[in-house]
Coordinates of C-alpha atoms in Angstrom, one line a residue:
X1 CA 163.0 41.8 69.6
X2 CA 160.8 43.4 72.4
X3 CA 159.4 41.3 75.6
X4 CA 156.1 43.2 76.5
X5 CA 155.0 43.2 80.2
X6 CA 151.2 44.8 80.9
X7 CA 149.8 44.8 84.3
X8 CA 147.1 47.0 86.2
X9 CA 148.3 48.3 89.6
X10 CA 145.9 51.6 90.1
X11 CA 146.1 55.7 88.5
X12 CA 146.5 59.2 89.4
X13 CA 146.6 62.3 87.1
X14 CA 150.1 64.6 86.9
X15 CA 152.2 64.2 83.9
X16 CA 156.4 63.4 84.5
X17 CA 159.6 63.5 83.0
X18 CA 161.1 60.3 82.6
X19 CA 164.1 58.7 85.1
X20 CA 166.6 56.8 83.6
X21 CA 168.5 55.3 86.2
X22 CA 172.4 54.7 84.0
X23 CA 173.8 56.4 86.9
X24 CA 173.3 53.3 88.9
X25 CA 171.7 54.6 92.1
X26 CA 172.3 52.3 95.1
X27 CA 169.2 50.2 97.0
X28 CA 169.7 49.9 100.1
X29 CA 166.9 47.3 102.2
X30 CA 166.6 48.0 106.0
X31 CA 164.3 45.2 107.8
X32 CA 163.5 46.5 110.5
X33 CA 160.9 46.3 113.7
X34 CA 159.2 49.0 115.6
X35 CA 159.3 45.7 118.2
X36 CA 163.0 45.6 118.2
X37 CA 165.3 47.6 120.3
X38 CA 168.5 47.8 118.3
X39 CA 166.1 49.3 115.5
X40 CA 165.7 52.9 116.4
X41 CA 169.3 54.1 115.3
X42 CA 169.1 52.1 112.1
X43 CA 165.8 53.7 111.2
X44 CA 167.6 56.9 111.8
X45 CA 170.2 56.3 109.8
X46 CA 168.2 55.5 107.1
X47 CA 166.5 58.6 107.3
X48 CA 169.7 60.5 106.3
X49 CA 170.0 57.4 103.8
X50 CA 166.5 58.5 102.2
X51 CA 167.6 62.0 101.4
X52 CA 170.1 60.6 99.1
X53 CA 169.9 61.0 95.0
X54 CA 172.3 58.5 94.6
X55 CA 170.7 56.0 97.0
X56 CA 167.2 54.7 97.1
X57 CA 166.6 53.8 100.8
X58 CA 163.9 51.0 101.7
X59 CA 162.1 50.1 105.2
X60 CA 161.1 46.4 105.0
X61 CA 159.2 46.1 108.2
X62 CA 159.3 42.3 109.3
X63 CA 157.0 40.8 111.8
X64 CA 158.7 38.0 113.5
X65 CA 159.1 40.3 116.8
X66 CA 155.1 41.0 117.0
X67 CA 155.2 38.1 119.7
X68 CA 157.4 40.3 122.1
X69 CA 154.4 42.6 123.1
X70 CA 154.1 44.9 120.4
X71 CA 152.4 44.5 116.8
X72 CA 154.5 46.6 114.5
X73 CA 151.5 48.5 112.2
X74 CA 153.8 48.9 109.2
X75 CA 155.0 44.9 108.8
X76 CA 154.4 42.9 106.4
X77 CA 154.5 38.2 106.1
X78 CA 155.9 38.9 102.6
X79 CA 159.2 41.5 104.0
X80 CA 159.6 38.6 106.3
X81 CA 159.7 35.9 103.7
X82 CA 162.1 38.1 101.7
X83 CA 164.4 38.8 104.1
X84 CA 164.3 34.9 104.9
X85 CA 165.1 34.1 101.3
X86 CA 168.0 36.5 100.9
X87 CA 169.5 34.7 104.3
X88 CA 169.1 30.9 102.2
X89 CA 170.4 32.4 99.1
X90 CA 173.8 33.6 101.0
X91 CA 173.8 29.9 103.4
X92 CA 172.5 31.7 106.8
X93 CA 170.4 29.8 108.9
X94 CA 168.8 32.7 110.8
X95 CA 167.7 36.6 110.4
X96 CA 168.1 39.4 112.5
X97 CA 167.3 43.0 112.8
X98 CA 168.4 45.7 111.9
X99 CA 169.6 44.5 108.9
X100 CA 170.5 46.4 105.7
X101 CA 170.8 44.5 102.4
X102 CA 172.9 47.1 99.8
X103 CA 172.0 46.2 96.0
X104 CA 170.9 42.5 96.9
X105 CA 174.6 41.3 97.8
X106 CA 175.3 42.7 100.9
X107 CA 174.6 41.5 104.1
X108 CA 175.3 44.3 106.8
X109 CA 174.0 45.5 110.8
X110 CA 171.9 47.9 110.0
X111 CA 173.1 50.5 113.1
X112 CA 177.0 50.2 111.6
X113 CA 176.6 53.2 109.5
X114 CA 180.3 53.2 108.4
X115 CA 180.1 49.6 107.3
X116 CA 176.6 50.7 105.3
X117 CA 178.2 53.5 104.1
X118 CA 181.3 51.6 102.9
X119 CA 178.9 49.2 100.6
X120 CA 177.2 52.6 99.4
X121 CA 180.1 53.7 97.6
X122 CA 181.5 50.5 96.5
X123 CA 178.4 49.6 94.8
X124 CA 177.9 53.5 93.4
X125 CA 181.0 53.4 91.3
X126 CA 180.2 49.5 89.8
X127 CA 179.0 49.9 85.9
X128 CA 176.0 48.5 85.5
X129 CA 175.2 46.2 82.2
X130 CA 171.1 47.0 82.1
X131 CA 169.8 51.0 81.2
X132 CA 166.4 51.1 82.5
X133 CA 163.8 54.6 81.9
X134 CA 161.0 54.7 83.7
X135 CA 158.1 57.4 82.9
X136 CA 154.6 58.7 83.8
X137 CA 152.2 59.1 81.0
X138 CA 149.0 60.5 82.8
X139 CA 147.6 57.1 84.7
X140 CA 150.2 55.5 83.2
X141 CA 153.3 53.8 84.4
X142 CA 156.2 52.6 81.5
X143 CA 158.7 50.7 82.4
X144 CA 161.6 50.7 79.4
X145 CA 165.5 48.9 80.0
X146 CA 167.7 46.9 77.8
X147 CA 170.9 44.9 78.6
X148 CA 174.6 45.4 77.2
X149 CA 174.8 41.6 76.7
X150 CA 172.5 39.0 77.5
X151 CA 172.6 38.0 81.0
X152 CA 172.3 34.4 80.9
X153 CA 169.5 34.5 83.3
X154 CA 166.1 36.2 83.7
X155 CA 165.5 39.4 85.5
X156 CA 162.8 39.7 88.0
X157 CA 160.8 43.6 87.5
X158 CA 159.6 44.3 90.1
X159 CA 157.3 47.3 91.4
X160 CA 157.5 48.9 94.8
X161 CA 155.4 51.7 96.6
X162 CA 156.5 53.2 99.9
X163 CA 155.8 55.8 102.3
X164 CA 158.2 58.9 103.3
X165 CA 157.5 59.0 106.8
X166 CA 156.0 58.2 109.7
X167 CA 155.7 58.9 113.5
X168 CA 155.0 55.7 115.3
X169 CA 154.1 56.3 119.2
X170 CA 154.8 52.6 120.6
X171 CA 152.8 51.9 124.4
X172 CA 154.4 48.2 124.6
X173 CA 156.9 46.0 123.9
X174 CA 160.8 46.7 123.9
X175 CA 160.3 50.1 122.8
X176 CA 157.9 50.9 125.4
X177 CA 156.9 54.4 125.7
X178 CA 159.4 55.7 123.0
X179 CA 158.0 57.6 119.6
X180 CA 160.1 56.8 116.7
X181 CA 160.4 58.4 112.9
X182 CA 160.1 55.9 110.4
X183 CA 161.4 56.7 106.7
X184 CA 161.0 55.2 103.2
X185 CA 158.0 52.6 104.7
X186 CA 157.7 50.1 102.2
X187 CA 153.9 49.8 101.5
X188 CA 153.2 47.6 98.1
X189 CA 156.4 45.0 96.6
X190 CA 155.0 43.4 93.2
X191 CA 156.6 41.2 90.9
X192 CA 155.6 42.2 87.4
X193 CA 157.0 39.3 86.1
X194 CA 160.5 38.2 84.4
X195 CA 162.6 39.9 81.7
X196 CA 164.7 38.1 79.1
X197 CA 167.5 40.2 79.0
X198 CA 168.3 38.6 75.5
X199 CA 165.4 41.1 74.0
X200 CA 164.1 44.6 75.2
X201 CA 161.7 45.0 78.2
X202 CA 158.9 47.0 77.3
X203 CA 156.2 47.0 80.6
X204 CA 153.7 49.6 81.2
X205 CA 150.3 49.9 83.8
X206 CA 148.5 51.7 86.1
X207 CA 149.3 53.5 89.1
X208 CA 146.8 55.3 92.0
X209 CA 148.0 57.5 95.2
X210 CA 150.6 59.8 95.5
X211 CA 153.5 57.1 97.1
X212 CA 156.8 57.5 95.5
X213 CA 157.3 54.3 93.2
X214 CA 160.7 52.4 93.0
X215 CA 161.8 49.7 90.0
X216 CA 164.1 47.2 91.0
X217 CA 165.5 45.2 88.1
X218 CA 167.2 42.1 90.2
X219 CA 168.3 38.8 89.5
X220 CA 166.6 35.6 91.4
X221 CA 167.4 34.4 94.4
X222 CA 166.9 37.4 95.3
X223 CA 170.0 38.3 94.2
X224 CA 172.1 41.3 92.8
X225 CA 170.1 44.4 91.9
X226 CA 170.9 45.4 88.5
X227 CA 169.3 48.6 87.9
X228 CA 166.9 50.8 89.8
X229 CA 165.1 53.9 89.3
X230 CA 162.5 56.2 91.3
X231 CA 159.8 59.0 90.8
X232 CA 158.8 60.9 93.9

């Protein structure tokens, strides 16, 4: 059996090779603030993160600290509200920045890059029990994955646009008079809908602009990420 999924996002032109994403690269959420003084050394970090094949590095930037002085120009309610949901589905009361959230199950400072890097590579050797492809067909976008057993549980597919970088000169707030360099912004986070993993996902639509595109397969909750897979 096939579950089919259509949506319309956009388009652009080029033709590319399909990803299949069995080798399980790691996603790694920072929610950050260009507000928030502790942030600058996790954005850096997640610079080096964002140069990484074997991780896909993501800038959520919240905007809870907007109050403080400074509007951050990249933040977003809906990062907010997903950062707040993953803090109720592990029993916290409260969120923080910098925070980095490694394949949807772990919960780490942001600016401790050898606690980060510690999730990386437990989380890079796990086996995964989804394959997920994802191709470019002209103005197309076609999402393809299939699970080893069924899951028990739907699968949220999910769509995500983000920009490589950014320089961010900020005039007020707690990072008065600094410029900072801003990685892997996250632009666009859809929800294309749910997959029964009991039958194969078939999703396909169209794309504009030239942003890399991310697909995050992930349990509810949100929850663990199950598969992911990127074209630059």
């Amino acid at each position: 059996m096939r579950q089919v999924l259509a949506w319309v996002l956009v388009a652009w032109t080029a033709a590319y090779a399909p990803v299949w994403a069995d080798d399980h690269p790691v996603v790694v959420e920072l929610y950050t603030s260009q507000g928030c003084s502790s942030c600058p050394p996790a954005d850096e970090f997640l610079a080096t993160l964002a140069d990484r094949d074997d991780v896909i590095a993501l800038a959520l930037h919240v905007d809870y600290w907007d109050y403080i002085g400074w509007k951050d120009s990249f933040a977003q309610p809906a990062f907010t509200a997903r950062q707040k949901a993953y803090a109720i589905s592990a029993g916290r009361r409260s969120v923080y920045t910098p925070q980095m959230i490694v394949d949807g199950m772990e919960h780490v400072v942001g600016n401790h890059p050898k606690d980060v890097g510690a999730m990386i590579n437990k989380h890079g050797t796990q086996a995964s029990p989804v394959e997920l492809k994802i191709e470019r067909k002209g103005d197309r976008l076609e999402i393809e994955a299939e699970a080893a057993y069924p899951l028990g549980e739907p699968v949220l597919v999910q769509v995500v646009r983000y920009m490589p970088s950014a320089r961010v000169m900020i005039n007020k707030g707690e990072n008065a008079g600094r410029t900072v360099d801003y990685s892997n912004i996250v632009t666009e986070w859809h929800v294309l809908g749910e997959w029964d993993t009991r039958t194969t996902l078939e999703a396909e639509g169209t794309i504009e602009g030239n942003e890399p595109i991310v697909v995050i397969l992930q349990k509810k909750g949100p929850g663990e990420v199950l598969a992911a897979a990127r074209l630059r």
